[in-house]
Short mmCIF file of C-alpha atoms in Angstrom, two decimals:
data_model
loop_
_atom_site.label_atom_id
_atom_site.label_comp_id
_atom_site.label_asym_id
_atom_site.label_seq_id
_atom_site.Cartn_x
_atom_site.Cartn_y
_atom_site.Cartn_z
CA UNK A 720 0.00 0.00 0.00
CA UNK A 721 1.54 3.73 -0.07
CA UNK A 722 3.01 5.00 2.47
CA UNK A 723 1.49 7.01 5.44
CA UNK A 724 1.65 10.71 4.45
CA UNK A 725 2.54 13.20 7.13
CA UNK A 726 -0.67 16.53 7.29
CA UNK A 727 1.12 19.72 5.93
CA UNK A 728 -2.32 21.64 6.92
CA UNK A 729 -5.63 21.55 8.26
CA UNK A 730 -7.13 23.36 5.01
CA UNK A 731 -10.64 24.05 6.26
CA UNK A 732 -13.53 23.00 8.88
CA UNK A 733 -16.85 22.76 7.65
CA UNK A 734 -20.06 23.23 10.34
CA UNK A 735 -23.39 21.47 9.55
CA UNK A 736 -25.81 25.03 10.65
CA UNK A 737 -29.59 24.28 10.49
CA UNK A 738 -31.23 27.59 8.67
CA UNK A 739 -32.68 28.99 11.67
CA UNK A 740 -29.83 29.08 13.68
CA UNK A 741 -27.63 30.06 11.25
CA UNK A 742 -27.94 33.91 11.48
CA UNK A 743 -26.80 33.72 15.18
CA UNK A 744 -23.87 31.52 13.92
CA UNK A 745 -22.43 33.48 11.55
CA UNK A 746 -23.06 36.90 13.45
CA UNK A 747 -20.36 34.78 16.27
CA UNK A 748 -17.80 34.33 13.32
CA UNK A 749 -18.06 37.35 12.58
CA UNK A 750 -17.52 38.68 15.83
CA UNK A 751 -14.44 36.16 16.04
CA UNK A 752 -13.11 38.59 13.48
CA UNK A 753 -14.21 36.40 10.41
CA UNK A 754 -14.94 38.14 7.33
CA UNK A 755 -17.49 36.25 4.43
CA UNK A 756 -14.58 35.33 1.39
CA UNK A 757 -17.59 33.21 -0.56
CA UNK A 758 -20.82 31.45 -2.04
CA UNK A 759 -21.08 28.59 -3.31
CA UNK A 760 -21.75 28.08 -6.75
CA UNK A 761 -24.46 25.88 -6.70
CA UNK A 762 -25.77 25.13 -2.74
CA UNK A 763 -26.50 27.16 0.58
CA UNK A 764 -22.68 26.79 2.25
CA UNK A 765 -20.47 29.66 2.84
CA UNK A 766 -17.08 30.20 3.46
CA UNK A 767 -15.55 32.52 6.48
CA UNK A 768 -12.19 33.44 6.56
CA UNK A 769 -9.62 34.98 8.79
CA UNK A 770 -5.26 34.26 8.15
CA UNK A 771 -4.95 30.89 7.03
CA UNK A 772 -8.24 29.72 8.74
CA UNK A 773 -11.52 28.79 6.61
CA UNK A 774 -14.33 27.66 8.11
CA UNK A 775 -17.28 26.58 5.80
CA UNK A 776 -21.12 27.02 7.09
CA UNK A 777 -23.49 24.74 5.37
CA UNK A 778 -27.17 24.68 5.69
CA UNK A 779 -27.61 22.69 2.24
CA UNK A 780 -30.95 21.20 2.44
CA UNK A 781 -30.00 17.75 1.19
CA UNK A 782 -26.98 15.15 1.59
CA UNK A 783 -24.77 14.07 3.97
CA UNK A 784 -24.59 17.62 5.36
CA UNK A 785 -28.06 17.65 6.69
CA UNK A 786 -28.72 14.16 7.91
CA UNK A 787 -25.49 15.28 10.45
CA UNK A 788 -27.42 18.51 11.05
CA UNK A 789 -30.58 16.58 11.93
CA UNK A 790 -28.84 14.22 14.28
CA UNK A 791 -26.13 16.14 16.39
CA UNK A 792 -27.68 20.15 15.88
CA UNK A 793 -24.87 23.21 14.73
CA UNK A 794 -21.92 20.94 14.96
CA UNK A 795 -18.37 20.19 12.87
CA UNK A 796 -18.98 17.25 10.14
CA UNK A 797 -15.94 17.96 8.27
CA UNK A 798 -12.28 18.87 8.27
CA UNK A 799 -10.13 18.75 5.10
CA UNK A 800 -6.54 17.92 5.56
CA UNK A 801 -3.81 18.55 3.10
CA UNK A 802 -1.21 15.44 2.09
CA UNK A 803 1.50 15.79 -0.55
CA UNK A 804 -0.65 12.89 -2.65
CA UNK A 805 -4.75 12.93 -2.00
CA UNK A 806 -5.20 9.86 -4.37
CA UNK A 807 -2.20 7.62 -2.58
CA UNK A 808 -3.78 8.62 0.69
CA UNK A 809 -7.79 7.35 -0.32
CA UNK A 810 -5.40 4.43 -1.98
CA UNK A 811 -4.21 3.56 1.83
CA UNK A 812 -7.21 3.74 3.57
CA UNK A 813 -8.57 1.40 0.75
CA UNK A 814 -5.84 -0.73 1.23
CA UNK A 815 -6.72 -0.93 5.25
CA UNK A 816 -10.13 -1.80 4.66
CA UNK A 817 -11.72 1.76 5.24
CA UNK A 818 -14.80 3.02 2.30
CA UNK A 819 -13.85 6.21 1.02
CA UNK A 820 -17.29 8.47 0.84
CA UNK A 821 -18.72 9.22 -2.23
CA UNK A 822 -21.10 12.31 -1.86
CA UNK A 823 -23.00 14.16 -4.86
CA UNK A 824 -20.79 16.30 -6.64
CA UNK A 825 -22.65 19.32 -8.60
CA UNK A 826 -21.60 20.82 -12.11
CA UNK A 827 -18.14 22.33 -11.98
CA UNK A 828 -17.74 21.26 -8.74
CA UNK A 829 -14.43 19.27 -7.24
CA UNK A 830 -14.94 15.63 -6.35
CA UNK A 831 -12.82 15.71 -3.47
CA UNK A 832 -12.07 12.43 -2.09
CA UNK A 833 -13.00 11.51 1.56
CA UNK A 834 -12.91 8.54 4.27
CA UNK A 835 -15.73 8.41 7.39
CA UNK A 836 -13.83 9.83 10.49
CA UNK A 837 -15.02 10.24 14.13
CA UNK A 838 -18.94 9.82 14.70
CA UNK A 839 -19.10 9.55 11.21
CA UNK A 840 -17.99 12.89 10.28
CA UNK A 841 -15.68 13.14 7.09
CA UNK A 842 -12.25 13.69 6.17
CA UNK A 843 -11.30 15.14 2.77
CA UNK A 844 -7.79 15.15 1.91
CA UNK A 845 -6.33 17.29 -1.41
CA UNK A 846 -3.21 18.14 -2.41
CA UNK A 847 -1.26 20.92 -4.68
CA UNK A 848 -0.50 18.33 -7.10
CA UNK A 849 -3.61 17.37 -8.86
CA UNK A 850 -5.17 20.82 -8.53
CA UNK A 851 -7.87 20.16 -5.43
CA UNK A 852 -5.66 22.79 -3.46
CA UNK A 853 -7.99 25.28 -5.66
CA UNK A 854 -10.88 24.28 -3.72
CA UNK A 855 -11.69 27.35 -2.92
CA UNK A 856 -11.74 29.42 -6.18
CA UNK A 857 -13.28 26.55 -8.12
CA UNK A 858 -16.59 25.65 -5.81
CA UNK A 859 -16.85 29.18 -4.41
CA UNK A 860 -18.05 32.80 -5.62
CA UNK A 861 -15.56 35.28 -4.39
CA UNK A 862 -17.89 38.17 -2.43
CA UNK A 863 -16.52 41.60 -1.86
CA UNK A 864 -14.95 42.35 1.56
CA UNK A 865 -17.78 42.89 4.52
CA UNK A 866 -15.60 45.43 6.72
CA UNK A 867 -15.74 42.45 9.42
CA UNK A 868 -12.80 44.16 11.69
CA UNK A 869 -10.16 41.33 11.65
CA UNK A 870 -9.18 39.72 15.28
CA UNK A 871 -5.79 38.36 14.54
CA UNK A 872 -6.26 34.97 14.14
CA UNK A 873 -4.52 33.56 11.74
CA UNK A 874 -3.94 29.31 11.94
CA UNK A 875 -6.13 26.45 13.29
CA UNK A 876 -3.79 25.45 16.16
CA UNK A 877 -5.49 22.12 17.54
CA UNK A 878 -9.31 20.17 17.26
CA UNK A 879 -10.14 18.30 20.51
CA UNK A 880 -12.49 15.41 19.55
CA UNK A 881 -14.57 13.91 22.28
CA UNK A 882 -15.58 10.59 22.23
CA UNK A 883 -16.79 7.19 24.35
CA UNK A 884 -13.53 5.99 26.58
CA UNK A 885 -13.99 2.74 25.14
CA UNK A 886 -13.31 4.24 21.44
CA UNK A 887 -10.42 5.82 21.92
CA UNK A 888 -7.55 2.76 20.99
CA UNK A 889 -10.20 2.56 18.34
CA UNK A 890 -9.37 6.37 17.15
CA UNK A 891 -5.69 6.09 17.61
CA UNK A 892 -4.94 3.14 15.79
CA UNK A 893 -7.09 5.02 12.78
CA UNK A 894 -5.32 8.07 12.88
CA UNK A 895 -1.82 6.50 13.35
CA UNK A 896 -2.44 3.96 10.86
CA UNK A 897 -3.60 6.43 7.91
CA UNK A 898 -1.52 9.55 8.54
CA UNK A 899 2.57 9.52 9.27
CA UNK A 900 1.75 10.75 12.90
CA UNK A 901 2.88 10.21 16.46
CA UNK A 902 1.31 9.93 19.98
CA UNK A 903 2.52 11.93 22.69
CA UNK A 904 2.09 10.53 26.06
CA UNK A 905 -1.45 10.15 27.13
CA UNK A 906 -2.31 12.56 30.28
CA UNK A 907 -5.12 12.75 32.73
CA UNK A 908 -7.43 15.83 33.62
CA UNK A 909 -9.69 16.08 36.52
CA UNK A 910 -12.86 17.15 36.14
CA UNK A 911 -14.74 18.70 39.27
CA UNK A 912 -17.37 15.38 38.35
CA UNK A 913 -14.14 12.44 37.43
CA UNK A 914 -11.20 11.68 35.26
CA UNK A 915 -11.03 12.38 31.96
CA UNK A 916 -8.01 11.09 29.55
CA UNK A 917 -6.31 12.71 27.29
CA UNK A 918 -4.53 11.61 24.09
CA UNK A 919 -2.72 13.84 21.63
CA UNK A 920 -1.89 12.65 17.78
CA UNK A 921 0.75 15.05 15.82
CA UNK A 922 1.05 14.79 12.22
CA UNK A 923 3.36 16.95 9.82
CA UNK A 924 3.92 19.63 12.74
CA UNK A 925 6.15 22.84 12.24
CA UNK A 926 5.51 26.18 12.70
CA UNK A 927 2.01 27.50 13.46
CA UNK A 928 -0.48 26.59 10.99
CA UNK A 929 1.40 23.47 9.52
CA UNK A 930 0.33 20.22 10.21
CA UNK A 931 -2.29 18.16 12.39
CA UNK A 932 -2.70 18.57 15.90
CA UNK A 933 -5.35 16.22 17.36
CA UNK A 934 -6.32 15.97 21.29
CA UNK A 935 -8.49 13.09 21.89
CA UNK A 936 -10.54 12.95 25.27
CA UNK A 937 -12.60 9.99 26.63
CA UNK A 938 -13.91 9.36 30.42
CA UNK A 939 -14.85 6.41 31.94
CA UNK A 940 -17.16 8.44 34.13
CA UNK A 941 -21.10 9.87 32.74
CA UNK A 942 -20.66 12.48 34.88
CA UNK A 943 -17.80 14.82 33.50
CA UNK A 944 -18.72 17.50 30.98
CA UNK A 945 -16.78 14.97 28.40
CA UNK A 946 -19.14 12.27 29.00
CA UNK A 947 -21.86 14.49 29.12
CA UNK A 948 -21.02 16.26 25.61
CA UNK A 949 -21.05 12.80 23.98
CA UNK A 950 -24.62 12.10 25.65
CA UNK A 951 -25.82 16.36 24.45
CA UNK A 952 -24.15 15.52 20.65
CA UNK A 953 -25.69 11.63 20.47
CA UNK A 954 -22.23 10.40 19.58
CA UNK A 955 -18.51 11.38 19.42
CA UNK A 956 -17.10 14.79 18.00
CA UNK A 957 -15.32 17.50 17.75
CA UNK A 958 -16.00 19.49 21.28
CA UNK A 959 -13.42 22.54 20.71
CA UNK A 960 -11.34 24.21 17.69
CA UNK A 961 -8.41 26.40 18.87
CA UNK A 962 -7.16 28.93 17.26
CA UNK A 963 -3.69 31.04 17.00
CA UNK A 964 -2.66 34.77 17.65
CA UNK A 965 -0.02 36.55 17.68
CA UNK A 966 -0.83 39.13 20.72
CA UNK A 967 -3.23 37.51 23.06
CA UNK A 968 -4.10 40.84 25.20
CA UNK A 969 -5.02 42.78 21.95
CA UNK A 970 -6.80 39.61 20.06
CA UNK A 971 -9.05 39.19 23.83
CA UNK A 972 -9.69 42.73 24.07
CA UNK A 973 -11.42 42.90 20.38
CA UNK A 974 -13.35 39.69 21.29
CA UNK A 975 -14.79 40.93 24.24
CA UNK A 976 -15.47 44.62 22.81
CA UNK A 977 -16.83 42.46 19.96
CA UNK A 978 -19.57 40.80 21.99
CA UNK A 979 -18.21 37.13 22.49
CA UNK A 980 -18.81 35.43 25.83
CA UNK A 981 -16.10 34.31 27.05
CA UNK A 982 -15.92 31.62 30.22
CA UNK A 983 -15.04 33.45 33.16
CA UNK A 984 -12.02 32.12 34.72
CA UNK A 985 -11.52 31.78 39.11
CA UNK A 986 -10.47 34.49 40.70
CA UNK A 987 -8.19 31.92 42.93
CA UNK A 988 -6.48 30.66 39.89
CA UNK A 989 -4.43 33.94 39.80
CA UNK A 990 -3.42 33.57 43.43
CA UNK A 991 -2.40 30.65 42.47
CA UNK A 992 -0.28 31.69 39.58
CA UNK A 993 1.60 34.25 41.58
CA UNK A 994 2.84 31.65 43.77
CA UNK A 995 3.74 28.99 41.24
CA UNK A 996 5.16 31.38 38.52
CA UNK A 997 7.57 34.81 38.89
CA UNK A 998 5.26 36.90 36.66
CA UNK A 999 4.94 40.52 38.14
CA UNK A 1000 1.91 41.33 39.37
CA UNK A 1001 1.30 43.66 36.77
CA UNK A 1002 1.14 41.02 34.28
CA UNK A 1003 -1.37 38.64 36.11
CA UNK A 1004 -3.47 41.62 36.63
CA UNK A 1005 -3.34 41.98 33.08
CA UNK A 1006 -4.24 37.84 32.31
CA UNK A 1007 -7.07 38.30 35.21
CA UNK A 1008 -8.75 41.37 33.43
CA UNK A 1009 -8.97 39.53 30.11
CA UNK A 1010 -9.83 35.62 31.21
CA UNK A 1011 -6.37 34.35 30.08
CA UNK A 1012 -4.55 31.07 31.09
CA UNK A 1013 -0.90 30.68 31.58
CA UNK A 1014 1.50 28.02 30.94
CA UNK A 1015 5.05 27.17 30.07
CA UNK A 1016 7.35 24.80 29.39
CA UNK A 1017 11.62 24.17 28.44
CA UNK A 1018 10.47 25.49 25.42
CA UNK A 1019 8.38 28.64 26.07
CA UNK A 1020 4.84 30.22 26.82
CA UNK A 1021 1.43 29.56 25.90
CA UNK A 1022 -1.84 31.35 26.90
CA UNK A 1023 -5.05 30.38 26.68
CA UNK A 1024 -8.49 31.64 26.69
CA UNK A 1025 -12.13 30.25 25.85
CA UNK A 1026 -15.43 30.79 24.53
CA UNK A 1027 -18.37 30.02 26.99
CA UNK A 1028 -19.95 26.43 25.13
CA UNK A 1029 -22.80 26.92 22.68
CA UNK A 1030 -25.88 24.64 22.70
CA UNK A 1031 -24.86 21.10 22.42
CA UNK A 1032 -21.41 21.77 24.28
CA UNK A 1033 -18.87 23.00 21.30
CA UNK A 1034 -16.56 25.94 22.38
CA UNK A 1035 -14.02 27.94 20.62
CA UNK A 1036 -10.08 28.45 22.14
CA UNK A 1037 -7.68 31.24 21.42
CA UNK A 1038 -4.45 30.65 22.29
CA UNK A 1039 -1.00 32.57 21.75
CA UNK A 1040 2.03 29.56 21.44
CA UNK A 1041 5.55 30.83 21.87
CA UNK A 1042 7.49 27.93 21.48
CA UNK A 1043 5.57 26.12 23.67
CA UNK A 1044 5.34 22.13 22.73
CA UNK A 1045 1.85 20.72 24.85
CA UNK A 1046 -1.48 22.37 25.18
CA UNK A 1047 -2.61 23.61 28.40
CA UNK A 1048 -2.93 20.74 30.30
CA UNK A 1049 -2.26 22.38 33.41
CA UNK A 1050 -4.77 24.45 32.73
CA UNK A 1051 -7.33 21.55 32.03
CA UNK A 1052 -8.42 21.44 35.60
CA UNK A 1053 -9.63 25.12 35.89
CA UNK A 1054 -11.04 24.95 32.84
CA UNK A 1055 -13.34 22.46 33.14
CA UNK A 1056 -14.22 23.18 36.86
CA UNK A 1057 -14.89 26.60 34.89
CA UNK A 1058 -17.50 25.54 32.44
CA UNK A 1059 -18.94 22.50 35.12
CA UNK A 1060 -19.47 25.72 37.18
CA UNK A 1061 -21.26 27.74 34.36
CA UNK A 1062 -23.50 24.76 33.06
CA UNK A 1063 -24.72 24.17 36.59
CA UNK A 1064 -25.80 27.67 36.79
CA UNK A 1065 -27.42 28.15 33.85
CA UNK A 1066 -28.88 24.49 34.88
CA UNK A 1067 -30.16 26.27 38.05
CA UNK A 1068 -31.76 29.42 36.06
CA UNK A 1069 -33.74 26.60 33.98
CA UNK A 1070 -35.06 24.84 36.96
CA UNK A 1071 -35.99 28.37 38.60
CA UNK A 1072 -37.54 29.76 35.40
CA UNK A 1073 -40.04 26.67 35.19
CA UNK A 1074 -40.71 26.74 38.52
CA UNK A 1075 -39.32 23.50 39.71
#
């Protein structure tokens, strides 16, 4: 069979939007700094972009697209990856008994090959060398620049699928049998309600915006929010997309000004920070104002910040990564005693407002 080819770059994410809720959707993209690049050509997706990210929003009425729509709710079905060969990549997974996806392909449009992933989302993969790298021009209408104030993203930095504990060798083997990747070593991350583990699979990585970063999380527990989002979602997925900047401070501060919510960190985390860490107090005051995690390593900083969930339990991550080789997991801990905090309330409110 060919070889396993390493990722060179996640080339876009595609979100199944039902028509109703699409409005509120997009108006959060764009308040993530994401301006409207296209149309497409012949069905009702559209494609957001900010740096090197696209995202595509489809509320097509038929096909695959849909039926995931119907089942999970405003969720990720896709991700495209880019290999140096798409057709000796399909030509693997055929080889290791996996059925590439054949979906309707309109006039003009690229076939772009595919293989079933996670929860039985899809995978494309395209490459420079037979032209699917055009994606973009060929299936989409260009549309004039919408003033959307850019927020300095500019690279898809990680996607953090959730699935059942007892799918997760499953995953891994799939991933590390298909793409030239590696596993780093698996961690785990208490949640206020159990243990949740934690595996990461790197493919193709260099400097921000190349390659594959994976983080896989399972829990043996139905309690923690993991569990839970696989219960909200009926099945695995992708629970959380960050993405890079450059200047953390200044990318937070348009967010906020901007209208996203963002999850509202401890207060006590800080204290903690001072005593574990010799930043001046100056710059945690600075990280407190703004909701921003802290971490380093032998290799250098990262910093962190989150979206509050949306319905059904998908977030959004911003994070600034100087050098820095892992991904939070210090952090984990606050995090998710963060949003366990937040669902419970709103949890509360709902109970309250019905008069229970």
């Amino acid at each position: 069979m060919p070889p396993a080819a390493p990722v060179q770059s996640v080339e876009f994410i595609e979100f199944a939007v039902d028509e109703a809720a699409r409005g509120e959707f997009e108006a959060l993209l764009g308040a993530l700094g994401f301006s409207k690049a296209g149309q497409h050509r012949s069905k009702d997706v559209a494609l957001f972009r900010q740096g090197e990210i696209r995202l595509i929003v489809n509320s097509d009425k038929e096909g695959f697209v849909h039926s995931y729509q119907i089942t999970h709710g405003t969720s990720v079905c896709a991700m495209a990856l880019k290999v140096p060969y798409a057709r000796a990549l399909i030509a693997r997974a055929r080889a290791l008994l996996e059925a590439p996806h054949a979906g309707a392909v309109g006039p003009g449009e690229l076939d772009i090959p595919a293989v079933r992933g996670l929860g039985g989302s899809l995978i494309y993969v395209m490459d420079d060398a037979s032209g699917l790298g055009r994606w973009a021009e060929i299936d989409f209408e260009p549309l004039p620049a919408d003033g959307a104030a850019d927020a300095g993203l500019f690279a898809v930095d990680h996607v953090s699928q959730t699935m059942q504990y007892e799918e997760m060798l499953t995953w891994q083997l799939f991933y590390t049998s298909l793409l030239e990747a590696r596993k780093t070593p698996s961690q785990a991350v208490v949640d206020p309600a159990g243990v949740v583990q934690s595996q990461v699979i790197e493919s193709g990585i260099g400097g921000a915006g190349e390659g594959l970063r994976l983080v896989l999380n399972g829990s043996q527990s139905h309690r923690t929010l993991s569990a839970r989002f696989v219960t909200d979602f009926f099945g695995s997925g992708v629970q959380n997309i960050a993405l890079n900047t450059r200047d953390m401070r200044r990318t937070i501060a348009r967010l906020r000004k901007s209208g996203v919510s963002m999850l509202p960190i401890p207060e006590n985390y800080y204290d903690d920070l001072e005593a574990r860490t010799d930043l001046s107090p100056e710059e945690i005051d600075a990280l407190k104002a703004l909701g921003i995690l802290y971490d380093r390593d032998e290799h250098g900083t990262f910093l962190q910040a989150y979206t509050t969930t949306l319905e059904g339990g998908f977030f959004f991550e911003i994070v600034e990564r100087n050098g820095y080789a892992g991904y939070g997991a210090a952090n984990a801990g606050i995090r998710l005693a963060a949003q366990s905090r937040l669902r419970s309330a709103d949890e509360n409110m709902i109970i309250d407002d019905l008069g229970l």
